[in-house]
Coordinates of C-alpha atoms and ligand atoms in Angstrom, one line a residue:
M24 CA 25.8 -18.2 124.5
Q25 CA 25.0 -21.1 126.8
G26 CA 22.5 -22.0 129.4
A27 CA 18.7 -22.3 129.8
E28 CA 18.3 -18.5 130.2
W29 CA 20.2 -17.6 127.0
W30 CA 17.4 -15.2 126.1
R31 CA 18.5 -12.9 129.0
E32 CA 21.7 -12.1 127.2
A33 CA 20.5 -12.2 123.6
V34 CA 20.1 -9.6 120.9
A35 CA 17.2 -10.8 118.8
Y36 CA 16.5 -10.1 115.1
Q37 CA 13.1 -10.3 113.5
I38 CA 13.0 -11.7 109.9
Y39 CA 10.0 -11.1 107.8
P40 CA 10.6 -14.2 105.6
R41 CA 8.9 -12.8 102.4
S42 CA 11.3 -9.9 102.4
F43 CA 14.7 -11.1 103.6
Q44 CA 16.3 -13.1 100.7
D45 CA 14.9 -14.9 97.7
S46 CA 16.8 -18.0 96.5
N47 CA 14.8 -19.0 93.4
G48 CA 13.9 -15.8 91.6
D49 CA 10.1 -15.8 92.4
G50 CA 10.5 -12.5 94.1
I51 CA 9.5 -13.9 97.5
G52 CA 12.0 -14.4 100.3
D53 CA 12.4 -18.0 101.5
I54 CA 14.2 -20.3 104.0
P55 CA 17.1 -21.3 101.7
G56 CA 17.6 -17.5 101.2
I57 CA 17.8 -17.0 105.0
I58 CA 20.3 -19.8 105.4
A59 CA 22.5 -18.1 102.7
R60 CA 22.5 -14.9 104.8
L61 CA 23.2 -16.4 108.2
D62 CA 26.9 -15.4 108.1
Y63 CA 25.8 -11.8 107.7
L64 CA 23.8 -12.1 110.9
N65 CA 26.5 -13.9 112.9
D66 CA 29.6 -15.6 111.7
G67 CA 31.3 -15.4 115.1
T68 CA 33.3 -12.3 114.2
E69 CA 32.8 -8.6 114.5
R70 CA 32.5 -8.4 110.8
S71 CA 29.0 -9.7 111.2
L72 CA 26.1 -8.1 112.9
G73 CA 26.4 -10.4 115.9
I74 CA 22.8 -11.2 116.7
D75 CA 22.0 -14.2 119.0
A76 CA 18.5 -15.2 118.1
I77 CA 16.1 -14.9 115.1
W78 CA 12.3 -14.6 115.3
L79 CA 10.8 -15.7 112.0
S80 CA 7.4 -14.3 111.2
P81 CA 5.0 -17.1 110.1
T82 CA 6.4 -19.7 107.6
F83 CA 3.4 -22.1 107.8
P84 CA 1.0 -23.1 105.0
S85 CA -1.4 -20.3 104.6
P86 CA -3.7 -18.7 102.0
M87 CA -1.7 -15.5 102.8
K88 CA -4.7 -13.3 103.4
D89 CA -2.7 -11.8 106.3
F90 CA 0.7 -12.9 104.9
G91 CA 1.0 -16.0 107.1
Y92 CA -0.9 -14.9 110.2
D93 CA -3.8 -16.9 108.7
V94 CA -2.4 -20.4 109.3
S95 CA -4.0 -23.4 107.6
D96 CA -1.5 -26.0 108.9
Y97 CA 0.6 -25.4 112.0
L98 CA 2.9 -28.4 111.3
D99 CA 4.4 -27.7 107.9
V100 CA 6.1 -25.0 105.8
H101 CA 4.5 -22.9 103.1
P102 CA 5.9 -23.9 99.7
D103 CA 6.7 -20.3 99.0
F104 CA 9.2 -20.5 101.9
G105 CA 10.5 -24.1 101.3
T106 CA 9.9 -27.4 102.9
L107 CA 10.1 -29.0 106.4
A108 CA 13.6 -30.3 105.4
D109 CA 14.6 -26.7 104.7
M110 CA 13.4 -25.7 108.1
D111 CA 15.3 -28.5 109.7
R112 CA 18.4 -27.3 107.9
L113 CA 17.8 -23.7 109.0
I114 CA 17.6 -24.9 112.6
A115 CA 20.9 -26.8 112.3
E116 CA 22.6 -23.9 110.5
C117 CA 21.5 -21.5 113.1
H118 CA 22.6 -23.7 116.0
G119 CA 25.9 -24.3 114.2
R120 CA 26.5 -20.5 114.6
G121 CA 25.2 -20.2 118.1
I122 CA 22.0 -18.5 116.9
R123 CA 18.6 -19.5 118.5
L124 CA 15.5 -19.8 116.3
L125 CA 12.0 -18.6 117.4
L126 CA 9.0 -19.3 115.3
D127 CA 5.8 -17.3 115.3
Y128 CA 3.0 -19.1 117.2
V129 CA -0.5 -17.9 116.2
P130 CA -2.9 -19.2 118.9
N131 CA -5.8 -16.7 118.6
H132 CA -7.0 -17.7 115.2
T133 CA -6.5 -20.0 112.2
S134 CA -7.1 -19.4 108.5
D135 CA -10.7 -20.1 107.4
M136 CA -9.1 -22.7 105.2
H137 CA -7.7 -24.7 108.2
P138 CA -9.3 -28.1 108.2
W139 CA -10.4 -27.5 111.8
F140 CA -12.5 -24.5 110.7
I141 CA -13.8 -26.2 107.5
E142 CA -15.1 -29.0 109.8
S143 CA -16.4 -26.5 112.4
R144 CA -18.5 -24.5 109.9
S145 CA -19.8 -27.7 108.1
S146 CA -22.7 -28.1 110.6
R147 CA -23.9 -27.1 114.0
T148 CA -23.4 -30.6 115.3
A149 CA -19.9 -31.1 113.8
P150 CA -17.5 -32.5 116.4
K151 CA -15.2 -29.4 116.0
R152 CA -18.1 -26.9 116.0
D153 CA -17.1 -25.7 119.4
W154 CA -13.4 -25.3 118.4
Y155 CA -14.4 -21.8 117.2
V156 CA -16.7 -19.1 118.7
W157 CA -20.2 -19.5 117.2
R158 CA -23.1 -17.4 118.4
D159 CA -26.7 -16.7 117.4
A160 CA -27.6 -13.4 115.9
K161 CA -29.5 -10.9 118.1
P162 CA -33.3 -11.1 117.5
D163 CA -33.0 -8.3 114.9
G164 CA -30.4 -10.3 113.0
S165 CA -27.5 -8.2 114.0
P166 CA -24.1 -9.6 115.4
P167 CA -24.0 -11.1 118.9
N168 CA -22.2 -8.0 120.3
N169 CA -20.6 -4.7 119.3
W170 CA -17.0 -5.9 119.1
L171 CA -14.9 -4.4 116.4
A172 CA -12.2 -6.3 114.4
V173 CA -8.7 -5.0 114.8
F174 CA -8.6 -4.4 111.0
G175 CA -12.0 -2.5 111.1
G176 CA -15.6 -3.4 110.9
P177 CA -17.5 -5.9 113.1
A178 CA -15.7 -8.8 114.6
W179 CA -18.5 -11.2 113.6
E180 CA -19.2 -12.8 110.3
F181 CA -22.5 -14.4 109.5
D182 CA -22.3 -17.9 108.0
T183 CA -25.4 -18.6 105.9
A184 CA -25.0 -22.4 105.7
T185 CA -25.4 -22.9 109.5
G186 CA -27.2 -19.6 110.4
Q187 CA -24.8 -18.4 113.1
Y188 CA -22.1 -15.8 113.4
Y189 CA -18.4 -16.7 114.1
L190 CA -16.0 -14.4 115.8
H191 CA -12.9 -13.0 114.0
S192 CA -10.8 -10.5 115.9
F193 CA -8.9 -9.8 112.7
L194 CA -9.9 -10.5 109.1
K195 CA -13.0 -12.6 108.4
E196 CA -10.6 -15.2 106.9
Q197 CA -9.1 -15.5 110.4
P198 CA -11.7 -17.1 112.7
D199 CA -10.9 -17.0 116.4
L200 CA -10.2 -20.4 118.1
N201 CA -12.2 -21.2 121.2
W202 CA -9.5 -21.7 123.9
R203 CA -12.3 -22.6 126.4
N204 CA -12.6 -25.9 124.5
P205 CA -10.1 -28.5 125.9
G206 CA -9.6 -30.1 122.5
V207 CA -8.3 -26.8 121.1
V208 CA -5.9 -26.3 124.1
A209 CA -4.6 -29.9 123.6
A210 CA -4.1 -29.5 119.9
M211 CA -2.4 -26.1 120.2
H212 CA -0.1 -27.4 122.9
D213 CA 0.9 -30.2 120.6
V214 CA 1.8 -27.6 118.0
L215 CA 4.4 -26.3 120.5
R216 CA 5.7 -29.8 121.2
F217 CA 6.0 -30.6 117.5
W218 CA 8.4 -27.7 116.9
L219 CA 10.2 -27.9 120.2
A220 CA 11.0 -31.5 119.5
R221 CA 12.4 -30.5 116.0
G222 CA 14.8 -28.2 117.8
I223 CA 13.1 -24.8 117.7
D224 CA 14.2 -22.8 120.7
G225 CA 11.0 -21.0 121.4
F226 CA 8.2 -18.8 120.0
R227 CA 7.0 -15.3 119.5
I228 CA 3.3 -15.5 120.4
D229 CA 0.9 -13.6 118.3
V230 CA -1.7 -11.4 120.3
M231 CA -1.4 -13.5 123.4
G232 CA -3.7 -11.2 125.3
M233 CA -6.7 -11.9 123.0
V234 CA -6.8 -15.7 123.3
L235 CA -9.6 -15.8 125.9
K236 CA -12.4 -13.3 126.0
H237 CA -15.0 -12.5 128.6
P238 CA -17.0 -15.8 128.7
D239 CA -20.4 -14.0 128.3
Y240 CA -19.2 -11.9 125.3
P241 CA -20.7 -8.6 126.6
D242 CA -20.6 -5.4 124.6
N243 CA -17.5 -3.2 124.9
P244 CA -18.0 0.3 126.2
P245 CA -17.4 3.3 123.8
N246 CA -13.9 4.9 124.0
P247 CA -14.5 8.5 125.2
N248 CA -11.0 9.5 123.8
W249 CA -11.7 8.4 120.2
R250 CA -11.1 11.2 117.7
S251 CA -12.0 11.1 114.1
G252 CA -9.0 9.9 112.1
D253 CA -8.1 7.3 114.7
E254 CA -8.3 3.7 113.7
D255 CA -11.9 2.5 113.6
R256 CA -11.4 -0.2 116.2
F257 CA -10.4 2.5 118.8
R258 CA -14.0 3.7 118.8
Q259 CA -14.5 1.3 121.6
L260 CA -12.5 0.1 124.6
T261 CA -11.2 -3.5 124.6
T262 CA -12.6 -4.2 128.1
N263 CA -14.0 -7.6 127.3
N264 CA -11.7 -8.9 124.6
V265 CA -8.2 -8.0 125.4
N266 CA -6.1 -8.9 128.5
H267 CA -9.1 -10.7 130.1
P268 CA -7.9 -12.4 133.4
D269 CA -8.5 -15.9 132.0
V270 CA -5.7 -15.2 129.4
F271 CA -3.2 -15.6 132.2
D272 CA -4.3 -19.2 132.8
A273 CA -3.7 -20.0 129.1
V274 CA -0.3 -18.3 129.5
R275 CA 0.6 -20.6 132.4
G276 CA -0.5 -23.6 130.3
I277 CA 1.7 -22.7 127.5
R278 CA 4.6 -22.1 129.9
A279 CA 4.2 -25.6 131.3
V280 CA 4.6 -27.1 127.8
L281 CA 7.6 -24.9 127.1
D282 CA 9.2 -26.2 130.3
E283 CA 8.9 -29.8 129.1
F284 CA 11.6 -28.9 126.5
G285 CA 13.4 -25.9 128.0
G286 CA 11.8 -23.7 125.4
M287 CA 10.9 -20.0 125.8
A288 CA 8.4 -17.5 124.5
V289 CA 8.1 -13.8 124.0
G290 CA 4.5 -12.5 123.9
E291 CA 3.1 -10.0 121.6
V292 CA 1.1 -8.2 124.3
F293 CA -0.2 -4.7 124.7
G294 CA -0.1 -2.9 128.0
N295 CA 1.6 -0.6 130.5
G296 CA 4.0 -2.0 133.1
E297 CA 1.1 -3.1 135.4
Q298 CA -0.5 -5.1 132.6
L299 CA 2.7 -6.5 131.3
R300 CA 3.7 -7.9 134.7
R301 CA 0.8 -10.4 134.6
F302 CA 2.1 -11.9 131.3
Y303 CA 5.3 -12.8 133.1
G304 CA 3.2 -14.6 135.7
S305 CA 3.5 -11.8 138.2
D306 CA 5.8 -12.6 141.2
A307 CA 5.6 -16.4 140.6
L308 CA 7.3 -15.8 137.1
D309 CA 5.4 -18.8 135.8
G310 CA 4.2 -17.0 132.7
L311 CA 6.0 -16.0 129.5
Q312 CA 9.8 -15.5 129.8
L313 CA 9.4 -12.2 127.9
A314 CA 6.6 -9.8 127.1
F315 CA 7.1 -7.1 124.5
D316 CA 6.9 -3.6 125.7
F317 CA 5.9 -1.7 122.6
R318 CA 5.8 1.7 124.1
L319 CA 9.0 2.8 122.4
I320 CA 7.0 2.3 119.2
R321 CA 3.7 3.6 120.2
E322 CA 2.1 5.1 123.3
H323 CA -0.1 2.4 125.0
E324 CA -3.5 2.8 123.2
G325 CA -2.2 6.1 121.7
P326 CA -0.3 7.6 118.8
Y327 CA 3.3 6.8 117.7
A328 CA 5.8 7.4 120.5
P329 CA 7.5 10.8 120.4
W330 CA 11.3 11.0 120.4
D331 CA 11.4 12.9 123.6
A332 CA 13.6 12.2 126.7
D333 CA 10.7 12.8 129.1
Y334 CA 8.5 10.3 127.4
L335 CA 11.3 7.7 127.1
R336 CA 12.1 8.2 130.8
R337 CA 8.5 7.7 131.8
V338 CA 8.1 4.4 129.9
V339 CA 11.3 2.9 131.2
E340 CA 10.6 4.0 134.7
D341 CA 7.1 2.6 134.6
S342 CA 8.5 -0.8 133.3
S343 CA 11.3 -0.9 135.9
R344 CA 8.8 -0.1 138.7
N345 CA 6.1 -2.5 137.7
L346 CA 7.7 -5.7 136.3
P347 CA 8.1 -8.4 138.9
A348 CA 11.5 -8.9 140.4
G349 CA 13.5 -11.2 138.1
A350 CA 11.5 -10.3 135.0
Q351 CA 13.4 -8.9 132.1
P352 CA 12.0 -6.1 129.9
C353 CA 11.8 -6.6 126.2
Y354 CA 11.8 -3.6 123.9
A355 CA 11.6 -3.1 120.2
L356 CA 11.7 0.0 118.0
D357 CA 10.2 -1.5 114.9
N358 CA 8.2 -4.5 113.6
H359 CA 6.2 -5.6 110.6
D360 CA 3.1 -3.9 111.8
R361 CA 4.4 -0.3 112.3
F362 CA 6.0 2.4 110.3
R363 CA 9.8 2.3 110.5
L364 CA 11.5 4.4 113.1
A365 CA 13.8 6.3 110.7
S366 CA 10.6 7.5 108.9
R367 CA 8.4 8.0 112.0
L368 CA 10.9 10.4 113.4
N369 CA 11.7 12.2 110.2
H370 CA 9.3 15.2 110.3
D371 CA 12.3 17.6 110.1
G372 CA 14.5 15.4 107.9
L373 CA 16.5 14.2 111.0
G374 CA 15.0 10.8 111.3
Q375 CA 18.2 8.9 110.5
Q376 CA 20.0 10.8 113.3
R377 CA 17.3 10.0 115.8
A378 CA 17.4 6.3 114.6
R379 CA 21.1 6.2 115.4
A380 CA 20.5 7.4 118.9
A381 CA 17.7 5.0 119.3
V382 CA 20.0 2.0 118.6
L383 CA 22.2 3.0 121.6
L384 CA 19.1 3.4 123.7
L385 CA 17.6 0.0 122.8
L386 CA 20.9 -1.8 123.1
G387 CA 21.8 0.1 126.3
L388 CA 18.6 -0.6 128.2
R389 CA 18.3 -3.5 130.6
G390 CA 16.3 -6.1 128.6
T391 CA 16.2 -8.3 125.5
P392 CA 16.4 -6.0 122.5
F393 CA 14.6 -7.0 119.3
L394 CA 15.8 -5.5 116.0
Y395 CA 13.6 -5.5 112.9
Y396 CA 15.4 -6.6 109.6
G397 CA 16.7 -3.6 107.7
A398 CA 16.7 -1.3 110.7
E399 CA 20.4 -1.9 111.0
I400 CA 21.0 -0.1 107.7
G401 CA 18.4 2.5 108.4
M402 CA 15.7 1.2 105.9
V403 CA 12.8 3.6 105.6
D404 CA 9.1 3.3 104.8
V405 CA 8.6 2.9 101.1
D406 CA 5.8 4.6 99.3
I407 CA 3.8 1.8 97.5
P408 CA 1.9 2.6 94.3
E409 CA -1.8 1.8 94.6
D410 CA -1.6 -1.1 92.2
R411 CA 1.2 -2.9 94.2
L412 CA -0.4 -2.7 97.6
Q413 CA -0.6 -6.2 99.2
D414 CA -1.7 -5.8 102.9
P415 CA -5.5 -6.2 103.1
A416 CA -5.5 -4.6 106.6
R417 CA -5.8 -1.0 105.6
F418 CA -6.3 0.4 109.0
H419 CA -3.8 3.1 108.1
Y420 CA -2.7 4.7 104.8
Q421 CA -1.2 2.0 102.6
G422 CA -1.6 -0.7 105.3
R423 CA 1.7 -2.2 106.5
D424 CA 3.4 -2.7 103.2
P425 CA 5.7 0.4 103.5
E426 CA 7.7 -1.3 106.4
R427 CA 7.8 -4.8 104.7
T428 CA 9.8 -4.1 101.6
P429 CA 12.7 -6.3 100.5
M430 CA 16.0 -6.2 102.4
Q431 CA 18.5 -4.1 100.5
W432 CA 21.7 -6.1 100.2
D433 CA 23.5 -4.1 97.5
A434 CA 22.9 -1.5 94.8
S435 CA 22.1 -3.9 92.0
A436 CA 18.8 -3.9 90.2
G437 CA 17.4 -6.7 92.4
R438 CA 19.2 -5.3 95.5
G439 CA 20.8 -8.7 96.0
F440 CA 17.3 -9.8 97.2
T441 CA 16.0 -11.4 94.0
T442 CA 16.8 -12.0 90.4
G443 CA 13.1 -11.7 89.7
E444 CA 10.3 -9.2 90.3
P445 CA 10.1 -8.5 94.0
W446 CA 6.7 -8.9 95.8
L447 CA 7.0 -5.3 97.0
P448 CA 8.9 -2.4 95.5
Y449 CA 12.4 -1.4 96.8
G450 CA 13.3 1.6 98.9
P451 CA 16.0 4.2 98.1
I452 CA 18.9 2.4 96.4
E453 CA 21.6 4.1 98.4
I454 CA 20.4 2.4 101.6
N455 CA 22.1 -1.0 101.3
V456 CA 24.4 -3.4 103.2
E457 CA 27.2 -3.3 100.7
A458 CA 27.5 0.5 100.9
Q459 CA 27.6 0.4 104.7
R460 CA 29.8 -2.6 105.3
S461 CA 33.1 -0.9 105.1
D462 CA 32.1 2.6 106.2
P463 CA 32.9 2.8 109.9
D464 CA 30.4 5.7 110.4
S465 CA 27.5 3.9 108.8
M466 CA 24.3 2.8 110.6
L467 CA 25.4 -0.9 110.1
S468 CA 28.8 -0.3 111.7
L469 CA 27.2 1.5 114.6
H470 CA 24.9 -1.5 115.2
R471 CA 27.9 -3.9 115.0
R472 CA 30.0 -1.9 117.4
A473 CA 27.1 -1.6 119.9
I474 CA 26.1 -5.3 119.7
W475 CA 29.7 -6.6 120.0
R476 CA 30.4 -4.2 123.0
R477 CA 27.3 -5.6 124.6
K478 CA 28.7 -9.1 124.2
E479 CA 32.1 -8.1 125.6
L480 CA 30.8 -6.2 128.7
S481 CA 28.6 -8.2 130.9
V482 CA 27.4 -5.0 132.7
L483 CA 25.5 -4.1 129.5
R484 CA 23.7 -7.5 129.6
W485 CA 23.3 -8.1 133.3
G486 CA 23.7 -4.7 134.9
S487 CA 21.0 -3.1 137.0
Y488 CA 19.2 0.0 135.7
R489 CA 19.3 3.3 137.6
L490 CA 17.9 6.7 136.4
L491 CA 20.4 9.5 136.5
D492 CA 19.7 13.2 137.1
S493 CA 20.0 15.0 133.8
P494 CA 18.8 18.1 131.9
A495 CA 15.2 17.5 130.8
P496 CA 15.9 16.7 127.1
V497 CA 18.5 14.1 128.1
F498 CA 17.5 10.6 129.2
A499 CA 20.4 9.2 131.1
F500 CA 20.8 6.0 133.2
E501 CA 23.5 3.9 134.7
R502 CA 24.0 0.1 134.2
A503 CA 25.9 -1.4 137.1
T504 CA 26.9 -4.7 138.4
A505 CA 29.3 -5.9 141.1
G506 CA 33.0 -5.8 140.2
E507 CA 32.6 -4.1 136.8
R508 CA 32.9 -0.5 135.9
P509 CA 29.4 1.0 135.3
V510 CA 28.2 2.2 131.9
V511 CA 26.2 5.4 131.6
V512 CA 23.8 5.5 128.7
A513 CA 22.9 9.1 127.6
V514 CA 20.4 10.1 125.0
N515 CA 20.0 13.7 124.0
T516 CA 16.6 14.0 122.2
S517 CA 17.0 17.8 121.7
T518 CA 18.3 19.5 118.6
A519 CA 20.5 21.6 120.9
P520 CA 23.7 20.4 122.5
M521 CA 23.4 19.4 126.1
T522 CA 25.8 18.8 129.0
L523 CA 25.4 15.8 131.3
E524 CA 27.1 15.5 134.7
L525 CA 28.6 12.0 135.0
P526 CA 29.0 9.9 138.2
G527 CA 32.7 10.0 137.5
S528 CA 35.2 10.5 134.8
G529 CA 35.2 7.9 132.1
T530 CA 35.7 6.8 128.5
V531 CA 33.2 6.9 125.6
L532 CA 32.7 3.4 124.4
V533 CA 30.2 3.9 121.5
A534 CA 28.5 7.0 120.3
T535 CA 26.3 8.2 117.4
H536 CA 29.0 10.7 116.6
M537 CA 32.1 8.5 115.9
E538 CA 34.6 11.2 116.8
M539 CA 33.5 10.9 120.4
E540 CA 34.4 7.2 120.7
G541 CA 37.5 6.5 122.8
R542 CA 37.5 10.1 124.2
R543 CA 38.2 10.5 127.9
T544 CA 35.6 12.5 129.7
G545 CA 36.0 14.5 132.9
G546 CA 33.0 14.7 135.3
S547 CA 30.7 15.6 132.5
I548 CA 30.1 15.0 128.8
E549 CA 29.0 17.3 126.0
L550 CA 26.3 15.7 123.9
P551 CA 25.8 17.1 120.4
P552 CA 22.2 17.6 119.1
L553 CA 20.3 14.3 118.9
A554 CA 23.4 12.4 120.1
A555 CA 23.6 9.3 122.2
A556 CA 26.7 7.7 123.9
W557 CA 27.7 4.9 126.2
V558 CA 30.3 6.0 128.7
Q559 CA 32.2 3.6 130.9
V560 CA 32.9 5.5 134.1
E561 CA 35.8 4.7 136.4
T562 CA 34.2 4.9 139.9
L563 CA 32.3 1.9 141.2
P564 CA 28.7 2.9 141.8
S565 CA 28.1 3.9 145.4
G566 CA 25.4 1.3 145.9
I567 CA 27.8 -1.5 145.0
L568 CA 30.6 -0.1 147.3
R569 CA 28.3 -0.3 150.3
Q570 CA 27.6 -4.0 149.7
Ligands
TEU17 O1 -0.7 -8.1 115.4 C1 -1.7 -7.8 116.3 C2 -2.1 -6.4 116.4 O2 -3.1 -6.2 117.0 C3 -1.4 -5.4 115.8 O3 -0.1 -5.3 115.8 C4 -2.1 -4.9 114.6 O4 -1.4 -5.4 113.4 C5 -2.0 -3.5 114.6 O5 -2.2 -3.1 115.9 C6 -3.2 -2.9 113.8 O6 -3.4 -1.6 114.2 C7 -0.4 -9.4 115.1 C8 0.6 -9.6 114.0 O7 1.8 -8.9 114.4 C9 0.0 -9.0 112.8 O8 0.9 -8.9 111.7 C10 -1.2 -9.8 112.4 O9 -1.8 -9.2 111.3 C11 -2.2 -9.9 113.5 O10 -1.6 -10.2 114.8 C12 -3.2 -11.0 113.3 O11 -2.5 -12.2 113.4
CA18 CA1 11.6 -17.5 96.7

């Protein structure tokens, strides 16, 4: 895949480095391990998965309080993962296979062990004091405002040595940087330059929408919709600390640095279509190239997303109506912060079936799809015994460990992941790459067929999106582009069979139910319960004929 806008055609794959492949038997995944598995990801043939880009969760030196999202040096590699030389080799090995590499950029906070923070907290007059957000206590000694940390409790920690509070939007070991200080902005821009100059293609940006807060740090209002059982931090609205208008200036500043090198970024941002559009830079498109739309994972500021055609339709329609012209959506079904899809949708034991349909939805939508490692084999959440829990952020039962367990390569004792003791326990042994590789009906094979079809048919990468009329439990849309036969993507979220009228007769390209593939359809298609299919129709779309 060539060209500056390679990310428009790419299928991206998130690797959680601790859990992908261990190369030295310490039970922790590492960079040499990732290199050893690159051919699985893309060896240029349809035997491999066929992904085009990798996003690596943080690999920087870190005390690992938040497993790398607490960075103590942005310009190096944590010894658990390898060395800078290993990273250079990973860049070269990726590029040799046509794979782009994105690192995780964490601009909102550092580790409390970062030299910048150590200096900042050393005295009120330290040159870097203002690199973090320090405020006096209220007269009664309480924190400067009522903000809650994402992981629960107040967002302020009192520092006895200097008698002030510092802001931490996450753990107290993750103090927030002060992006209103020009020194911080310059240093953090240089971090981008350091990696871009080494050959990194771009970044996933951690909580982009929190980098700048309301300059006066006022209280947040209470959330009238909070119900007991919800995460603690949802007790209040995020009016003054998330998606503040000043964030979009920081976004443009980052984009200007990316443009020096032809780099790109995808923002971890939270919002509906109207809020997402601003991260792209609105109509000027001078913001991030991509902004995650997480609404296929979770309703915006709500519970996990239901597998329901009506809900899916509303999300995709909202995005297609609100993103600026020329902006490309960016969906994911899973990541390292959320329960895995196959488990989320498993209330009736049919989670794996829904997960299969979700693959064809994600890869059929207009946008840049991000897959989470292990989803391609249907990995599930793993129940972690109390004494093996690792994630300190217990905002939900068991924290985020269940979705971070080692990649299951084969059915051996170490799952092909390690020869040692894995940092987290394994999932069910039957879910593994080896078992699925040669089974044409497996989840892995379904992913491969869908990804390689997408590469073959430009309409699936570049085609427009148009909602089709359908029965309520079917989400159906058409992808169309001039001169190519359109593809209909149909997803039946009901446990009953459904019939969908098609814009013309066609051929089933890929389907959750393999026996459907290659079948000729008349003017309609029968969709089995929970099925999804891509159908290439013969007629050119009417809109294109009129052109
Ligand atoms: O996550 C930001 C974030 O707010 C959430 O995804 C959060 O983990 C979840 O909503 C809690 O309910 C990013 C990273 O993806 C996450 O792993 C880090 O822990 C966090 O930032 C801090 O860097
Ligand atoms: Ca290792």
